PDB file of N, CA and C in Angstrom:
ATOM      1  N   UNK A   1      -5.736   6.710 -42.646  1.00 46.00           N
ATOM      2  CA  UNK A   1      -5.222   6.488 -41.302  1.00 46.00           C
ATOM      3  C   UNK A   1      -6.318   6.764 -40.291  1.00 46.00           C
ATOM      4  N   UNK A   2      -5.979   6.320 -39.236  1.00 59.00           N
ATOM      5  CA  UNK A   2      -6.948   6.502 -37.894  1.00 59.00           C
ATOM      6  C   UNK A   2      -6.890   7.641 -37.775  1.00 59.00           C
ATOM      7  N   UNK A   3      -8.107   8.196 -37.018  1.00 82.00           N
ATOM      8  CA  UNK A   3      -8.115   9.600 -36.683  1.00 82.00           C
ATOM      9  C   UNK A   3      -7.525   9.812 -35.397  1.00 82.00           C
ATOM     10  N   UNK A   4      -6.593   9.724 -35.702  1.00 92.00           N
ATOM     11  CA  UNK A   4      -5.564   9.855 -34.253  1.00 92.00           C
ATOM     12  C   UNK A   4      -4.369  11.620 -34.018  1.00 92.00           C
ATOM     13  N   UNK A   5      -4.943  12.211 -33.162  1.00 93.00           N
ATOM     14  CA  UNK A   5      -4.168  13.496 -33.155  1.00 93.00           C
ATOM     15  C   UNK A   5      -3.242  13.353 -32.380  1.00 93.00           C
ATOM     16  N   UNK A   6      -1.740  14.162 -32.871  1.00 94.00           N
ATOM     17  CA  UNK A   6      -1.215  13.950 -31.885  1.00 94.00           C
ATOM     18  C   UNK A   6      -0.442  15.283 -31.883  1.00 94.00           C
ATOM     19  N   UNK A   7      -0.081  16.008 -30.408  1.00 91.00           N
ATOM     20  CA  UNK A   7       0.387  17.642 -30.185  1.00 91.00           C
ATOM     21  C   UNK A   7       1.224  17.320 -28.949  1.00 91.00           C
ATOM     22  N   UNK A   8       1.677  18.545 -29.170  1.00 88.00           N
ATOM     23  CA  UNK A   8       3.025  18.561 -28.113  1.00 88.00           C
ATOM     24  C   UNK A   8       2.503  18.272 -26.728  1.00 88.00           C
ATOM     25  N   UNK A   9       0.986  17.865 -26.607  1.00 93.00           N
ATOM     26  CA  UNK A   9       0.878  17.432 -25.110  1.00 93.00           C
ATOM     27  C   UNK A   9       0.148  16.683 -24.784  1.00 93.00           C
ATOM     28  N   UNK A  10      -0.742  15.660 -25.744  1.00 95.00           N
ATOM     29  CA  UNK A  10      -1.023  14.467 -25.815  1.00 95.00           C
ATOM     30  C   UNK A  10      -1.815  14.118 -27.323  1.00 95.00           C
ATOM     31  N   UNK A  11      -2.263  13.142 -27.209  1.00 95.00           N
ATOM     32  CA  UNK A  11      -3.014  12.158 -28.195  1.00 95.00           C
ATOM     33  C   UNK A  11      -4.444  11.977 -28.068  1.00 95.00           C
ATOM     34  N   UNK A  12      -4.903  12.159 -28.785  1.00 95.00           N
ATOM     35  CA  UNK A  12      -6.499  12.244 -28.848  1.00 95.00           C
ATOM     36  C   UNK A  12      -6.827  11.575 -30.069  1.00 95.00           C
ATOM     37  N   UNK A  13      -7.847  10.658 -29.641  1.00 94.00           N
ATOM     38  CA  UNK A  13      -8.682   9.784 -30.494  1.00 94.00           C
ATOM     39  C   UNK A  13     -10.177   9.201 -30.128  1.00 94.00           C
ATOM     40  N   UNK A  14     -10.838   8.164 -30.460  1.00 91.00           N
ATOM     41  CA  UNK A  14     -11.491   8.024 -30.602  1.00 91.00           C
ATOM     42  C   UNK A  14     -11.473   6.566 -30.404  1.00 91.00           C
ATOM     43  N   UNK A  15     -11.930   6.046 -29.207  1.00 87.00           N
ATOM     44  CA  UNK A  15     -12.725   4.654 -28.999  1.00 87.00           C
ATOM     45  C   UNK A  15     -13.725   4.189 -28.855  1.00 87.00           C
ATOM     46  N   UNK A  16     -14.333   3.380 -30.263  1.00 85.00           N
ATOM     47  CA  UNK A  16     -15.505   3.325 -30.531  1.00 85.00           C
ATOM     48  C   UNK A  16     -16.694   4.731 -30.845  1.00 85.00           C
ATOM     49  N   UNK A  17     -17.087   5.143 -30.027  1.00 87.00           N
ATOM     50  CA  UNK A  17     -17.706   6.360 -30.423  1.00 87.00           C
ATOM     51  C   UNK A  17     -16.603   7.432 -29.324  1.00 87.00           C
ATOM     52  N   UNK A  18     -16.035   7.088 -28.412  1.00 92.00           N
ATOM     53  CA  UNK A  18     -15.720   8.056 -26.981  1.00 92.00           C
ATOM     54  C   UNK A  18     -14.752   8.567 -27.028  1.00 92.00           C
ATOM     55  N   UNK A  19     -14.538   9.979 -27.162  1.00 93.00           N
ATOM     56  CA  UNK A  19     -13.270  10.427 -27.669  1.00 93.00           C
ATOM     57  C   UNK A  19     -12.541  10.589 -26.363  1.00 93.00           C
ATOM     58  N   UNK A  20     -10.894   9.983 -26.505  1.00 94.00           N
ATOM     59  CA  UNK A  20     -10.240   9.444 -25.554  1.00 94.00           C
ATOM     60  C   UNK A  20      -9.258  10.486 -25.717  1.00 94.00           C
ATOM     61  N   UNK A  21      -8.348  10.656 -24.978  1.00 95.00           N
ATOM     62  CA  UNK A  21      -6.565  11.547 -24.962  1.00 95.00           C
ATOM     63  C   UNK A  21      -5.648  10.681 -23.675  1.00 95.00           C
ATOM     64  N   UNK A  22      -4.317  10.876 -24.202  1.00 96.00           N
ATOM     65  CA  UNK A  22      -3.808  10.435 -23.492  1.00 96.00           C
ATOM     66  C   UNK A  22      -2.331  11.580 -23.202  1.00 96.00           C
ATOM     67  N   UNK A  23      -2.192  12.155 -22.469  1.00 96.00           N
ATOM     68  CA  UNK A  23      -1.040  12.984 -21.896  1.00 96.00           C
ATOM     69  C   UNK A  23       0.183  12.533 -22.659  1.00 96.00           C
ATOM     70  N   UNK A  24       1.273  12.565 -23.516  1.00 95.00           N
ATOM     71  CA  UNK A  24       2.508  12.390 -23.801  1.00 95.00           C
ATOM     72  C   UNK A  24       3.515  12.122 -22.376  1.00 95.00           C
ATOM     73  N   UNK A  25       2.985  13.164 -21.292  1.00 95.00           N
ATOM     74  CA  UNK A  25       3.778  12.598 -20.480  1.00 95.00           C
ATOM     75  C   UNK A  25       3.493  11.588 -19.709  1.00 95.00           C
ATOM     76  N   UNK A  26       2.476  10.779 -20.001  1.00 96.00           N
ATOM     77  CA  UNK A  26       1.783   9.485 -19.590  1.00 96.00           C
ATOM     78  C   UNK A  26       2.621   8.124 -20.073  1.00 96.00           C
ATOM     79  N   UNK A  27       3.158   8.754 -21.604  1.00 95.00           N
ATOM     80  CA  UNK A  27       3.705   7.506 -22.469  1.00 95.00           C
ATOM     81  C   UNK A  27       5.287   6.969 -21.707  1.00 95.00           C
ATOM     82  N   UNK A  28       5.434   5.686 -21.771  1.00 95.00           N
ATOM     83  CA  UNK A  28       6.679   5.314 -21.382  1.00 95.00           C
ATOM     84  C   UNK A  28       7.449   4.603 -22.853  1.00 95.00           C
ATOM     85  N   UNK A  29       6.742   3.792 -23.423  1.00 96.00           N
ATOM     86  CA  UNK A  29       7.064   3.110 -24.334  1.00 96.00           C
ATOM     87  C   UNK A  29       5.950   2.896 -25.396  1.00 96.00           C
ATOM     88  N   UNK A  30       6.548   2.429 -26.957  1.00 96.00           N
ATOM     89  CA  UNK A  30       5.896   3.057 -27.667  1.00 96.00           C
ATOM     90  C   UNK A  30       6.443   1.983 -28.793  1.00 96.00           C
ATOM     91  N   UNK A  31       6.219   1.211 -29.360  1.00 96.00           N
ATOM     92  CA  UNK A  31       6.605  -0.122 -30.337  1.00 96.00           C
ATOM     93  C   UNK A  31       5.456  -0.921 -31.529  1.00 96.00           C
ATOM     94  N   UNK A  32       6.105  -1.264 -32.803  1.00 95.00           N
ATOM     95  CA  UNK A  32       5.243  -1.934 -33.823  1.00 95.00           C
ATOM     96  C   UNK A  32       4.741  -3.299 -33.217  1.00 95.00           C
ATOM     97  N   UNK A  33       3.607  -3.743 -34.147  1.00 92.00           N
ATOM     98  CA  UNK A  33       3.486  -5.067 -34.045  1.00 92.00           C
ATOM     99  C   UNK A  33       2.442  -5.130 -34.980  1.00 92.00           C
ATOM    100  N   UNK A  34       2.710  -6.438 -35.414  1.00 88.00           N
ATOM    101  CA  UNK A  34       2.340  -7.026 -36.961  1.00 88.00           C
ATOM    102  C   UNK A  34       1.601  -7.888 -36.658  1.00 88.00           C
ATOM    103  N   UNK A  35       0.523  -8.837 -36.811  1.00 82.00           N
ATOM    104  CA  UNK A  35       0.486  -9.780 -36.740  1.00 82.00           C
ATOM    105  C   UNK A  35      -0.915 -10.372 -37.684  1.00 82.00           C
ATOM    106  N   UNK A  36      -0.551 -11.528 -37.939  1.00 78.00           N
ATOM    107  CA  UNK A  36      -1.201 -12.832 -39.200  1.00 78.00           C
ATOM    108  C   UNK A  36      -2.084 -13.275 -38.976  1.00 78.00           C
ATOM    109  N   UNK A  37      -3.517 -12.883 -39.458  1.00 73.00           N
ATOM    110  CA  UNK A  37      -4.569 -13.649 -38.848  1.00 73.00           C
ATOM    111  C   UNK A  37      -4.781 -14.373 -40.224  1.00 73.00           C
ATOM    112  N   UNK A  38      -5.593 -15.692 -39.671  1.00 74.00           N
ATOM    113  CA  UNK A  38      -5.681 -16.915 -40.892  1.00 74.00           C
ATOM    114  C   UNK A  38      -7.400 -16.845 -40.344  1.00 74.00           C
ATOM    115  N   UNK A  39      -8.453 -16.888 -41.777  1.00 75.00           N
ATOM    116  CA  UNK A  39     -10.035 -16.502 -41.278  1.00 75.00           C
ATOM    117  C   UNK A  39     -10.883 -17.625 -42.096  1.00 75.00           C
ATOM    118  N   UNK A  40     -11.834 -18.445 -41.619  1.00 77.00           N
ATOM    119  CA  UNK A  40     -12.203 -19.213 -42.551  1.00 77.00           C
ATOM    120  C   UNK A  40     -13.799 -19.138 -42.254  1.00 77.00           C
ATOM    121  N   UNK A  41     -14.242 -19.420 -43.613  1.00 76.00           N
ATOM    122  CA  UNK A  41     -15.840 -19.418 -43.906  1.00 76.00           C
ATOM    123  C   UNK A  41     -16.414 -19.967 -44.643  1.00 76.00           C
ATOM    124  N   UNK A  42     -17.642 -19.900 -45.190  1.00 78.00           N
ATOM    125  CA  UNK A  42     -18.236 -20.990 -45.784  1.00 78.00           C
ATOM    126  C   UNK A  42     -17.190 -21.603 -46.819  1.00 78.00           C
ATOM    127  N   UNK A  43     -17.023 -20.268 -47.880  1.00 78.00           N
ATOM    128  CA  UNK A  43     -16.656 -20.822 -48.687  1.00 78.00           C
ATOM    129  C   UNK A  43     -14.959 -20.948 -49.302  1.00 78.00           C
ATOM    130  N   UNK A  44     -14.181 -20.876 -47.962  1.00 77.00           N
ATOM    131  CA  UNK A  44     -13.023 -21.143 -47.586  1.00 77.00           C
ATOM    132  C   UNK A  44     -11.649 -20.318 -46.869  1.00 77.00           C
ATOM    133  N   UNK A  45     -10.582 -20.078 -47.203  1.00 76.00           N
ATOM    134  CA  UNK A  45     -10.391 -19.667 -45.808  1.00 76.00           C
ATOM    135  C   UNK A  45      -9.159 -18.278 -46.434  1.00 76.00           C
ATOM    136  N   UNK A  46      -9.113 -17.162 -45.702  1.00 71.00           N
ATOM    137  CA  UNK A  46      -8.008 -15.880 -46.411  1.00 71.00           C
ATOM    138  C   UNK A  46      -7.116 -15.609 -45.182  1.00 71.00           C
ATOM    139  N   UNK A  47      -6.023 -14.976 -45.463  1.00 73.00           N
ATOM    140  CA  UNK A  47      -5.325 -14.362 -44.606  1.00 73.00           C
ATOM    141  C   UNK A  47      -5.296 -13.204 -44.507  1.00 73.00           C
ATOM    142  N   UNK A  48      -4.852 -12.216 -43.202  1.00 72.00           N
ATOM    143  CA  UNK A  48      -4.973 -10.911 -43.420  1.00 72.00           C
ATOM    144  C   UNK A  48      -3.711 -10.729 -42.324  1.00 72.00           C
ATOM    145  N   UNK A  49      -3.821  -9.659 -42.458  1.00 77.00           N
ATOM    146  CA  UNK A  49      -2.727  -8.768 -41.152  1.00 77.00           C
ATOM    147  C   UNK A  49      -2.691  -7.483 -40.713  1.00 77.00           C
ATOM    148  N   UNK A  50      -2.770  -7.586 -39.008  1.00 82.00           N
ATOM    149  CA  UNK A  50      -2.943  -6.205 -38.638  1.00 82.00           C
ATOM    150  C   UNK A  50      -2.205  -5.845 -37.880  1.00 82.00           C
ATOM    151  N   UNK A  51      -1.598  -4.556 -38.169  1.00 90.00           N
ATOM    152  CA  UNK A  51      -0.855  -3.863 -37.737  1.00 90.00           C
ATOM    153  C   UNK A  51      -0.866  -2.834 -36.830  1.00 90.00           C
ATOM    154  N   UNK A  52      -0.398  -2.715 -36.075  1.00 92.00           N
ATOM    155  CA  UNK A  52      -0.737  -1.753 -34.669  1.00 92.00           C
ATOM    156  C   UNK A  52       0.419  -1.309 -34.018  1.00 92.00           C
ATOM    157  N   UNK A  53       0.390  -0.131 -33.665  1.00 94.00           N
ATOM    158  CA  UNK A  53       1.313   0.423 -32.214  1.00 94.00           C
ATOM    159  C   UNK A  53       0.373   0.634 -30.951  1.00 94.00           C
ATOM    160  N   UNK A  54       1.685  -0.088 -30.184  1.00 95.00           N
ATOM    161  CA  UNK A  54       1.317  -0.281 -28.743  1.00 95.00           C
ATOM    162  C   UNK A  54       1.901   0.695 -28.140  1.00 95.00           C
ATOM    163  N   UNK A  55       1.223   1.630 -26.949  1.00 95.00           N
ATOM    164  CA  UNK A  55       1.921   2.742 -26.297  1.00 95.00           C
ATOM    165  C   UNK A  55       1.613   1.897 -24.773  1.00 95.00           C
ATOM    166  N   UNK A  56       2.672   2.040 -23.795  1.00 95.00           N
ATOM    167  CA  UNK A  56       2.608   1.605 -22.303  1.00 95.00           C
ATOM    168  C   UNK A  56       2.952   2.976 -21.739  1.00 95.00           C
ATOM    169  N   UNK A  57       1.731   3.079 -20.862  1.00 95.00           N
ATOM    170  CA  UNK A  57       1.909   4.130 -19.947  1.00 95.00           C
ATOM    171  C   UNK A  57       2.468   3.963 -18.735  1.00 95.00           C
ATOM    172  N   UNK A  58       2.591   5.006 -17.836  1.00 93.00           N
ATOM    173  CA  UNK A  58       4.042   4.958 -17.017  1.00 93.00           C
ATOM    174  C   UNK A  58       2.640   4.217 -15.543  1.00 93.00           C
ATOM    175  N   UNK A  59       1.458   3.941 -15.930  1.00 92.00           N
ATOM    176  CA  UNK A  59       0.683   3.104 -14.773  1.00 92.00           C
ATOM    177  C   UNK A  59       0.875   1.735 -15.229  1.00 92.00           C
ATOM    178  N   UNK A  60       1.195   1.214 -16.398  1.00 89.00           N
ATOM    179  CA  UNK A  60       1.263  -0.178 -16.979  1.00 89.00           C
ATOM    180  C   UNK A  60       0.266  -0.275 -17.877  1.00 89.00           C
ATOM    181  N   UNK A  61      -0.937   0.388 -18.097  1.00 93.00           N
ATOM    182  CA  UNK A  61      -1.638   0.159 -19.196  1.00 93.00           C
ATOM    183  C   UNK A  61      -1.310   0.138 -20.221  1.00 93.00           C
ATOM    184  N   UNK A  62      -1.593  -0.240 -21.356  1.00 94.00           N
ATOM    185  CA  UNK A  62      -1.439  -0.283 -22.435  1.00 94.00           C
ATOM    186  C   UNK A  62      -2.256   0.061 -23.337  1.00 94.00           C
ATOM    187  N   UNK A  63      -2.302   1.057 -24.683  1.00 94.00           N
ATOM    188  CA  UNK A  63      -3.102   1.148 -25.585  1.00 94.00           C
ATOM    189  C   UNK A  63      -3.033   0.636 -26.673  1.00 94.00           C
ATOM    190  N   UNK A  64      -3.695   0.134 -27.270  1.00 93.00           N
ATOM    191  CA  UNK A  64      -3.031  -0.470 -29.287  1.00 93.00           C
ATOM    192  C   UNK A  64      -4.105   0.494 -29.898  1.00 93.00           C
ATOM    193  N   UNK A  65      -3.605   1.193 -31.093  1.00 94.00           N
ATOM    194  CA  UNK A  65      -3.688   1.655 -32.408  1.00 94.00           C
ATOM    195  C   UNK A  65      -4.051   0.625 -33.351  1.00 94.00           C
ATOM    196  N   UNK A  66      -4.943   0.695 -34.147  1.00 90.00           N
ATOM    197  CA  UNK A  66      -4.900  -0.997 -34.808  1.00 90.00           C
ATOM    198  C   UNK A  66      -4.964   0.045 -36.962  1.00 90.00           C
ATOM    199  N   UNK A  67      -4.001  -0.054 -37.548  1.00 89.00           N
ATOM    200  CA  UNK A  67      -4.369   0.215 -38.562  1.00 89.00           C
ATOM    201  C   UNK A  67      -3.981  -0.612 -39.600  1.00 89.00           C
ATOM    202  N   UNK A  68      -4.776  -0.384 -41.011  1.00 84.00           N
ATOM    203  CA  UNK A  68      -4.785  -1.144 -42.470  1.00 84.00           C
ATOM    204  C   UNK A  68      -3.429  -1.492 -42.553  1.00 84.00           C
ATOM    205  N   UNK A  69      -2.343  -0.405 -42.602  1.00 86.00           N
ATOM    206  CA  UNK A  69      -1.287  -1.110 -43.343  1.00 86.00           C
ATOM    207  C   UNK A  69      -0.037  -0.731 -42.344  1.00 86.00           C
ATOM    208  N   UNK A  70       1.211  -0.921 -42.229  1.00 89.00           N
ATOM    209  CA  UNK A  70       2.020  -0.461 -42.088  1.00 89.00           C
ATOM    210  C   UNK A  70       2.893   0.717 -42.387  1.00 89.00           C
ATOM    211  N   UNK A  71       2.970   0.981 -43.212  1.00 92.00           N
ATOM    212  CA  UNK A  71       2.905   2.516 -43.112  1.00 92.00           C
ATOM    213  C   UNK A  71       2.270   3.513 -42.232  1.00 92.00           C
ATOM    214  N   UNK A  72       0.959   3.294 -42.426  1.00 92.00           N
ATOM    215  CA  UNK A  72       0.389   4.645 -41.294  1.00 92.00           C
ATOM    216  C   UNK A  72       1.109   3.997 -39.996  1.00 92.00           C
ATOM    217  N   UNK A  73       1.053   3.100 -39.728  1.00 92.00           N
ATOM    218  CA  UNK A  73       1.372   2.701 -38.034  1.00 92.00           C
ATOM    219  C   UNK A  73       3.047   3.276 -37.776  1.00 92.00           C
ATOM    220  N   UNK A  74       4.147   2.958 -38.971  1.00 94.00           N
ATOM    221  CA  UNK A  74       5.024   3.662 -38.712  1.00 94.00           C
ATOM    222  C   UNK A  74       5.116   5.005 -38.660  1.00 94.00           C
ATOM    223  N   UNK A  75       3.811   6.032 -39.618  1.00 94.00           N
ATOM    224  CA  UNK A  75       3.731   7.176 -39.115  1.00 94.00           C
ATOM    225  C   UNK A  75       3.447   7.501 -37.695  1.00 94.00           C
ATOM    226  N   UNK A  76       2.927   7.058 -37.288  1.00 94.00           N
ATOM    227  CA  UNK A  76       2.251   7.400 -36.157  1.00 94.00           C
ATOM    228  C   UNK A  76       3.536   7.122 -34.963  1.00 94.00           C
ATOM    229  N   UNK A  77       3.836   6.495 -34.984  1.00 94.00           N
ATOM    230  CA  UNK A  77       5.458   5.571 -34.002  1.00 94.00           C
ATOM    231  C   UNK A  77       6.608   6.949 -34.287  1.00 94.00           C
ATOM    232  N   UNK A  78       6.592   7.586 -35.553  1.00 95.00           N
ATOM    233  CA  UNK A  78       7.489   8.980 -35.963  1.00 95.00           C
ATOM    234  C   UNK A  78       6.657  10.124 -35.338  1.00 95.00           C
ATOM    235  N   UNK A  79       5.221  10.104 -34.986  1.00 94.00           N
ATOM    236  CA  UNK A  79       4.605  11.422 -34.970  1.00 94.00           C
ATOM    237  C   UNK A  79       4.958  11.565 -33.180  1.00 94.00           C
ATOM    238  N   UNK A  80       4.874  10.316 -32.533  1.00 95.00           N
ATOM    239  CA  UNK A  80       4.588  10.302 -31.314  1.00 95.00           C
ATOM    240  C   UNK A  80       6.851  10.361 -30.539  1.00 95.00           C
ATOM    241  N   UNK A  81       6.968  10.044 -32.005  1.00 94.00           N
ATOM    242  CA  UNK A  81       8.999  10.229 -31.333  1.00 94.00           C
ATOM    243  C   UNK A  81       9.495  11.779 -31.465  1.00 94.00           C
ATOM    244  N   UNK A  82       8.589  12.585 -32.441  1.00 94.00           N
ATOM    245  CA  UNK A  82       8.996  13.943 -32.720  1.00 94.00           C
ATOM    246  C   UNK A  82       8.172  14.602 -31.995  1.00 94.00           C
ATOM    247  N   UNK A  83       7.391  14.099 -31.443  1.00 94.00           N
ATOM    248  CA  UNK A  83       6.676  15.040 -30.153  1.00 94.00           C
ATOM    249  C   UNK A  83       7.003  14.720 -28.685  1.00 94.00           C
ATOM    250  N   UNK A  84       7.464  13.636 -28.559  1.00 95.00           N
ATOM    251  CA  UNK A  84       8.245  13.507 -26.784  1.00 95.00           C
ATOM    252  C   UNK A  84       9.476  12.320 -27.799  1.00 95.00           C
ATOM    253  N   UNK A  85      10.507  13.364 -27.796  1.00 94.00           N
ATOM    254  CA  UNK A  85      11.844  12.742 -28.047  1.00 94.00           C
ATOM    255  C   UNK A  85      12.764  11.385 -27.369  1.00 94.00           C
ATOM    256  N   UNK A  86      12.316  11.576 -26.249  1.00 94.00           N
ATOM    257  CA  UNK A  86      13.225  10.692 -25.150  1.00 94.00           C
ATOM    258  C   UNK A  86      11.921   9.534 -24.798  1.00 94.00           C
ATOM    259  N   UNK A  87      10.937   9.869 -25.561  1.00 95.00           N
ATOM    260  CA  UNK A  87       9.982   8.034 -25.488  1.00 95.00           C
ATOM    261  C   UNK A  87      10.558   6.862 -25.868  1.00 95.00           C
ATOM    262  N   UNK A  88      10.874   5.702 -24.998  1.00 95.00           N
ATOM    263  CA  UNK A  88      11.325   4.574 -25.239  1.00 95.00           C
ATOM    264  C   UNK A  88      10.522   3.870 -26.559  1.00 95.00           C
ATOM    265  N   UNK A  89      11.355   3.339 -27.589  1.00 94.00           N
ATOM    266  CA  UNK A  89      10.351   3.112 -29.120  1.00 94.00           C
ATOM    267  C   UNK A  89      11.680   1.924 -29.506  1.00 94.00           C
ATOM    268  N   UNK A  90      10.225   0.792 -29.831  1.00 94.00           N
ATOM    269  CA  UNK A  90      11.134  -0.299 -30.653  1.00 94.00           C
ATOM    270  C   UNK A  90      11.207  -1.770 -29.216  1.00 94.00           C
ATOM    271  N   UNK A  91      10.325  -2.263 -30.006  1.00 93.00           N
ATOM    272  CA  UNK A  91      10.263  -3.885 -29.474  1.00 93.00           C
ATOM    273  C   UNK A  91      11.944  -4.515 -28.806  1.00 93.00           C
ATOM    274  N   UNK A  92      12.193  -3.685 -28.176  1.00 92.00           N
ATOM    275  CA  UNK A  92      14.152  -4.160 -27.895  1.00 92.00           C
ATOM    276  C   UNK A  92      14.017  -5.237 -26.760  1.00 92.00           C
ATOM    277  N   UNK A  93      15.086  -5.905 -26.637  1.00 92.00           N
ATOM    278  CA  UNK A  93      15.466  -6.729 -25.330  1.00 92.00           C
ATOM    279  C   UNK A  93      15.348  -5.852 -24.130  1.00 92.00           C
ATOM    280  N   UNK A  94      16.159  -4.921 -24.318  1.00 92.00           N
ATOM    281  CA  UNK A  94      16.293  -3.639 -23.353  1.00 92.00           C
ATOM    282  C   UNK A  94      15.125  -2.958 -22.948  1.00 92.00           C
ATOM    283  N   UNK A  95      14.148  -2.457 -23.658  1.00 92.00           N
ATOM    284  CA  UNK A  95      12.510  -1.925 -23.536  1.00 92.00           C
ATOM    285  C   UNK A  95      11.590  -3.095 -22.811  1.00 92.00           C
ATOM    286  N   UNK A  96      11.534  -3.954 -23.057  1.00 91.00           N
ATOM    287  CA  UNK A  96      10.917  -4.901 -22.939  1.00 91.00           C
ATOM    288  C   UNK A  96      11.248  -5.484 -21.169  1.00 91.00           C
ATOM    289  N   UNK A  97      13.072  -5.872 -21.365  1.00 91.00           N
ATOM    290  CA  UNK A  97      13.030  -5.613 -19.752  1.00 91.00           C
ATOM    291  C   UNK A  97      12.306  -4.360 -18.363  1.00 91.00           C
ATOM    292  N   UNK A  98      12.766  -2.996 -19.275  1.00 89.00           N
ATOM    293  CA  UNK A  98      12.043  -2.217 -18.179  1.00 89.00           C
ATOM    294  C   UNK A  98      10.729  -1.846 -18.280  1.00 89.00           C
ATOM    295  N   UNK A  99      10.044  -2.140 -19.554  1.00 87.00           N
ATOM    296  CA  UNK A  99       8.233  -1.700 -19.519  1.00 87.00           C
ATOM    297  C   UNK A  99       7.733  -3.005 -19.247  1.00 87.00           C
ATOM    298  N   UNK A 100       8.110  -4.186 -19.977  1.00 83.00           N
ATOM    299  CA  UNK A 100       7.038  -5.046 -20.417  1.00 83.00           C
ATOM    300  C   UNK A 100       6.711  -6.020 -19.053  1.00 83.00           C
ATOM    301  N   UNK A 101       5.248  -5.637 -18.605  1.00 73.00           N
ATOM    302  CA  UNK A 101       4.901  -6.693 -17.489  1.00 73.00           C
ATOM    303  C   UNK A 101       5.074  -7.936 -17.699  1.00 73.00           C
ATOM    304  N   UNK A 102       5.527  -8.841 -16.092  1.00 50.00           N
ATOM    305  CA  UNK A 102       5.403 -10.341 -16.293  1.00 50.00           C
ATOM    306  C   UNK A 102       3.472 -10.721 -16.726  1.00 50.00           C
TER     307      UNK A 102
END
C-alpha cells in the first residue's frame, strides 16, 4: 500500500518526493473509483486498472490516492471513516449533489 498515514487529526503522505498532510477536518467527502486503462505498444496492446480514493475538501479541492489493487484503496476509505465518523463516503446521488462541482 501507499505510504499514506492516517491519525485522529489528519493524513500525511507523500507527493512525489514532498511530504504533504491534510487536516481530517479539511475532508468533506471521501469515495472509490476504478477505472480501465487500454495501453498499446510496439508489440501490442494490455489492459490495466487503477484504483483510487478521492477525498474533496471543504475548499473544493480534491485529492486522489492512486493504488495497485482494490483492496488497499478500500482500506484506506475504512481508515479515513474510523477516524472522522460523520465523513460523507460513497459515490451516491446524494454526495455528489452536495460536494461534486459543476
Amino acid at each position: 500500500m501507499a505510504n499514506i498515514m492516517v491519525t485522529n487529526e489528519k493524513i500525511t503522505y507523500r507527493k512525489l518526493l514532498k511530504p504533504c498532510e491534510i487536516a481530517l477536518d479539511d475532508l468533506q467527502w471521501a469515495y472509490l473509483q476504478k477505472q480501465d486503462l487500454q495501453s498499446r505498444c510496439c508489440c501490442g496492446s494490455y489492459a490495466s486498472e487503477i484504483d483510487r480514493v478521492i477525498v474533496t475538501l471543504k475548499s473544493g479541492k480534491r485529492e486522489m490516492f492512486q493504488f495497485e489493487n482494490m483492496d488497499e484503496a478500500k482500506n484506506l476509505l475504512a481508515r479515513l471513516q474510523a477516524a472522522k465518523p460523520d465523513l460523507a463516503v460513497g459515490y451516491t446521488p446524494e454526495n455528489r449533489a452536495l460536494y461534486e462541482k459543476a
